[in-house]
Amino acid sequence: MTLDPLAASRMPPFDEPSEIAVIASVMLEGQRAFDASVAIGIVAESFYVPRNAVVWACLADLSSQGRATDAVTAGAYLNSHGDLEGVGGINALLAMIDGTPTATSVEHYAEIVMERYARRRIIEAARSIERAAFTDADSTAEDIRSKGEFDLSAIKSERRRVRTPREVLSAAMENVDRASVTGCVGLPLGFRIFDTFCGGALPQSLIFISGKAAAGKTTLSRNCAENVARAGGFVGIFSMEQSEDAMWLSIAATRARMSLYHLFNHRLSPEERARLDEAREVVADYPIGIDDMPQTIHSIRSRVRQWAAKHDCKLVVIDYIQAIREHMKFKSVDEKLTAISAELRDLAKETGIPMLILSALSYEGNLRGSGMLGYDAWVHVSLEKKGETNKETGVTTVEVKFEKGRFAPPARPETIYLIGNEGRFCDLEPSEEFDPKGDL
């Protein structure tokens, strides 16, 4: 590969007249022009010319204090901070205003500044990828590619449309109306513990499922994914314990009312094989994506964005959070998981996709690794087996404790039932189910 000899000497893309026009508009018109620029995404880093970045930081501070942003006030502020001479003095500020006939086009100039800023960030990310490919001997090519994709995908428009209270309340009432029809305001997961008591999986929410080993966390999360997929919603699953093959076979087995253990340890009768073949044909059309590779927060963010863009992803399942790798050095597991949880929270807010996250428990019975997981959670339920599995029916009673719920779920635990020989949970005891041979 040959490096571009002009890369180092090329001038990064920027438009100084537009930078000056944005600043001058704020000095001329004040808060309206400042708010319009911020809504488009303007920050000090958006300006390539250093003195323009300094002046914008000054205007931003003045605005946050409720003070005027005219040239005289800005000049006094810069002078008090020792920055006035560096930006060219008060005459330079006045010259900016003289060169801008009107402030009514501030949005147009702000868009140009943000476009050039995005291009500079792309160049910076590309050069970072290039440097890592040449010099980072400790990372694999996949690690470099994944981080590079993450860095590039993070470069997006920061513009947020400011909604009026009427618009916000109108959208909220649509959710209320939907709840009156579906029974829950969020995405139905098919279980009373989530849909009735927690409002379903709300957009941007993190739902944690914890429990000791063999408590059924993976089975419950998989059943939720199956229910969403059967209703037509795409589900992305990060399976860091089960392989993709085993996960799909588990989905087919559950549809056929069998367990994965039964498939692997028994000779199927002709009737059982026919049921499994029929189930396989049905679940093959489920809109589910499964990624069973080792994951970092960068690879998760990249894949979730792909699922969102290509499939309008409705739910993400992560099995499980402690298995996410992180190349950064942390002083403790707590510190690592705090960082990962914050990244997942921000990803859910960015994409609007709810996330069902499995977590191990510590010996003390808490979320293993970080108390911050509980703070980031919209809902946290823990599973605990009660009593022995019924040898005749294969049913295990599982107690669900509501550790946290923004909708203030009942303080008392609820009960669900794990039908081990069918690889599924149900809300009612199997003998009370309406149609035990019907669709799941």
PDB file of N, CA and C in Angstrom, residues 208 210 320-323 330-341 358-374:
ATOM      1  N   PHE A 208     -32.635  -5.316  33.083  1.00  0.00           N
ATOM      2  CA  PHE A 208     -31.668  -6.288  33.559  1.00  0.00           C
ATOM      3  C   PHE A 208     -32.388  -7.510  34.127  1.00  0.00           C
ATOM      4  N   SER A 210     -31.252 -10.808  36.281  1.00  0.00           N
ATOM      5  CA  SER A 210     -30.140 -11.405  37.008  1.00  0.00           C
ATOM      6  C   SER A 210     -30.600 -12.679  37.700  1.00  0.00           C
ATOM      7  N   TYR A 320     -23.977 -12.246  28.135  1.00  0.00           N
ATOM      8  CA  TYR A 320     -24.412 -11.451  29.259  1.00  0.00           C
ATOM      9  C   TYR A 320     -23.396 -10.337  29.456  1.00  0.00           C
ATOM     10  N   ILE A 321     -23.680  -9.330  30.301  1.00  0.00           N
ATOM     11  CA  ILE A 321     -22.888  -8.097  30.331  1.00  0.00           C
ATOM     12  C   ILE A 321     -21.466  -8.334  30.837  1.00  0.00           C
ATOM     13  N   GLN A 322     -21.283  -9.266  31.769  1.00  0.00           N
ATOM     14  CA  GLN A 322     -19.935  -9.496  32.300  1.00  0.00           C
ATOM     15  C   GLN A 322     -18.998 -10.122  31.263  1.00  0.00           C
ATOM     16  N   ALA A 323     -19.567 -10.678  30.173  1.00  0.00           N
ATOM     17  CA  ALA A 323     -18.735 -11.313  29.139  1.00  0.00           C
ATOM     18  C   ALA A 323     -18.233 -10.322  28.099  1.00  0.00           C
ATOM     19  N   PHE A 330      -8.828  -0.869  33.273  1.00  0.00           N
ATOM     20  CA  PHE A 330      -9.613  -0.372  34.397  1.00  0.00           C
ATOM     21  C   PHE A 330      -9.019  -0.890  35.702  1.00  0.00           C
ATOM     22  N   LYS A 331      -9.234  -0.127  36.746  1.00  0.00           N
ATOM     23  CA  LYS A 331      -8.677  -0.503  38.036  1.00  0.00           C
ATOM     24  C   LYS A 331      -9.421  -1.664  38.668  1.00  0.00           C
ATOM     25  N   SER A 332     -10.675  -1.844  38.291  1.00  0.00           N
ATOM     26  CA  SER A 332     -11.484  -2.884  38.907  1.00  0.00           C
ATOM     27  C   SER A 332     -12.578  -3.329  37.948  1.00  0.00           C
ATOM     28  N   VAL A 333     -13.204  -4.467  38.268  1.00  0.00           N
ATOM     29  CA  VAL A 333     -14.348  -4.941  37.490  1.00  0.00           C
ATOM     30  C   VAL A 333     -15.500  -3.954  37.610  1.00  0.00           C
ATOM     31  N   ASP A 334     -15.679  -3.379  38.805  1.00  0.00           N
ATOM     32  CA  ASP A 334     -16.720  -2.378  39.001  1.00  0.00           C
ATOM     33  C   ASP A 334     -16.558  -1.222  38.013  1.00  0.00           C
ATOM     34  N   GLU A 335     -15.342  -0.725  37.893  1.00  0.00           N
ATOM     35  CA  GLU A 335     -15.068   0.415  37.013  1.00  0.00           C
ATOM     36  C   GLU A 335     -15.328   0.042  35.565  1.00  0.00           C
ATOM     37  N   LYS A 336     -14.936  -1.159  35.178  1.00  0.00           N
ATOM     38  CA  LYS A 336     -15.151  -1.625  33.805  1.00  0.00           C
ATOM     39  C   LYS A 336     -16.639  -1.710  33.476  1.00  0.00           C
ATOM     40  N   LEU A 337     -17.416  -2.343  34.356  1.00  0.00           N
ATOM     41  CA  LEU A 337     -18.833  -2.528  34.082  1.00  0.00           C
ATOM     42  C   LEU A 337     -19.619  -1.228  34.186  1.00  0.00           C
ATOM     43  N   THR A 338     -19.146  -0.321  35.018  1.00  0.00           N
ATOM     44  CA  THR A 338     -19.772   1.003  35.065  1.00  0.00           C
ATOM     45  C   THR A 338     -19.650   1.680  33.708  1.00  0.00           C
ATOM     46  N   ALA A 339     -18.452   1.589  33.108  1.00  0.00           N
ATOM     47  CA  ALA A 339     -18.228   2.195  31.790  1.00  0.00           C
ATOM     48  C   ALA A 339     -19.074   1.508  30.717  1.00  0.00           C
ATOM     49  N   ILE A 340     -19.128   0.171  30.752  1.00  0.00           N
ATOM     50  CA  ILE A 340     -19.901  -0.574  29.757  1.00  0.00           C
ATOM     51  C   ILE A 340     -21.390  -0.269  29.892  1.00  0.00           C
ATOM     52  N   SER A 341     -21.888  -0.237  31.133  1.00  0.00           N
ATOM     53  CA  SER A 341     -23.298   0.059  31.357  1.00  0.00           C
ATOM     54  C   SER A 341     -23.657   1.443  30.840  1.00  0.00           C
ATOM     55  N   LEU A 358     -28.632  -9.579  30.394  1.00  0.00           N
ATOM     56  CA  LEU A 358     -28.459 -10.590  31.424  1.00  0.00           C
ATOM     57  C   LEU A 358     -27.224 -10.276  32.252  1.00  0.00           C
ATOM     58  N   SER A 359     -27.333 -10.528  33.551  1.00  0.00           N
ATOM     59  CA  SER A 359     -26.218 -10.248  34.447  1.00  0.00           C
ATOM     60  C   SER A 359     -26.097 -11.349  35.478  1.00  0.00           C
ATOM     61  N   ALA A 360     -24.843 -11.715  35.773  1.00  0.00           N
ATOM     62  CA  ALA A 360     -24.594 -12.660  36.850  1.00  0.00           C
ATOM     63  C   ALA A 360     -24.776 -11.953  38.184  1.00  0.00           C
ATOM     64  N   LEU A 361     -24.931 -12.738  39.235  1.00  0.00           N
ATOM     65  CA  LEU A 361     -25.032 -12.207  40.586  1.00  0.00           C
ATOM     66  C   LEU A 361     -23.741 -12.449  41.346  1.00  0.00           C
ATOM     67  N   SER A 362     -23.414 -11.537  42.244  1.00  0.00           N
ATOM     68  CA  SER A 362     -22.274 -11.737  43.133  1.00  0.00           C
ATOM     69  C   SER A 362     -22.673 -12.705  44.239  1.00  0.00           C
ATOM     70  N   TYR A 363     -21.708 -13.117  45.029  1.00  0.00           N
ATOM     71  CA  TYR A 363     -22.010 -14.006  46.141  1.00  0.00           C
ATOM     72  C   TYR A 363     -22.932 -13.341  47.154  1.00  0.00           C
ATOM     73  N   GLU A 364     -22.925 -11.999  47.181  1.00  0.00           N
ATOM     74  CA  GLU A 364     -23.800 -11.278  48.109  1.00  0.00           C
ATOM     75  C   GLU A 364     -25.208 -11.118  47.546  1.00  0.00           C
ATOM     76  N   GLY A 365     -25.435 -11.588  46.305  1.00  0.00           N
ATOM     77  CA  GLY A 365     -26.755 -11.497  45.705  1.00  0.00           C
ATOM     78  C   GLY A 365     -27.019 -10.231  44.946  1.00  0.00           C
ATOM     79  N   ASN A 366     -25.976  -9.422  44.697  1.00  0.00           N
ATOM     80  CA  ASN A 366     -26.137  -8.180  43.943  1.00  0.00           C
ATOM     81  C   ASN A 366     -25.716  -8.391  42.495  1.00  0.00           C
ATOM     82  N   LEU A 367     -26.027  -7.403  41.636  1.00  0.00           N
ATOM     83  CA  LEU A 367     -25.528  -7.449  40.266  1.00  0.00           C
ATOM     84  C   LEU A 367     -24.017  -7.505  40.306  1.00  0.00           C
ATOM     85  N   ARG A 368     -23.440  -8.515  39.699  1.00  0.00           N
ATOM     86  CA  ARG A 368     -21.997  -8.721  39.827  1.00  0.00           C
ATOM     87  C   ARG A 368     -21.217  -7.661  39.092  1.00  0.00           C
ATOM     88  N   GLY A 369     -20.305  -7.007  39.822  1.00  0.00           N
ATOM     89  CA  GLY A 369     -19.337  -6.135  39.188  1.00  0.00           C
ATOM     90  C   GLY A 369     -19.576  -4.657  39.378  1.00  0.00           C
ATOM     91  N   SER A 370     -20.815  -4.229  39.570  1.00  0.00           N
ATOM     92  CA  SER A 370     -21.021  -2.791  39.655  1.00  0.00           C
ATOM     93  C   SER A 370     -22.397  -2.451  40.196  1.00  0.00           C
ATOM     94  N   GLY A 371     -22.417  -1.617  41.210  1.00  0.00           N
ATOM     95  CA  GLY A 371     -23.689  -1.106  41.690  1.00  0.00           C
ATOM     96  C   GLY A 371     -24.332  -0.153  40.709  1.00  0.00           C
ATOM     97  N   MET A 372     -23.543   0.390  39.756  1.00  0.00           N
ATOM     98  CA  MET A 372     -24.081   1.338  38.785  1.00  0.00           C
ATOM     99  C   MET A 372     -25.058   0.683  37.827  1.00  0.00           C
ATOM    100  N   LEU A 373     -24.985  -0.635  37.642  1.00  0.00           N
ATOM    101  CA  LEU A 373     -25.914  -1.302  36.733  1.00  0.00           C
ATOM    102  C   LEU A 373     -27.349  -1.068  37.193  1.00  0.00           C
ATOM    103  N   GLY A 374     -27.554  -1.123  38.501  1.00  0.00           N
ATOM    104  CA  GLY A 374     -28.884  -0.895  39.032  1.00  0.00           C
ATOM    105  C   GLY A 374     -29.381   0.513  38.785  1.00  0.00           C
TER     106      GLY A 374
END
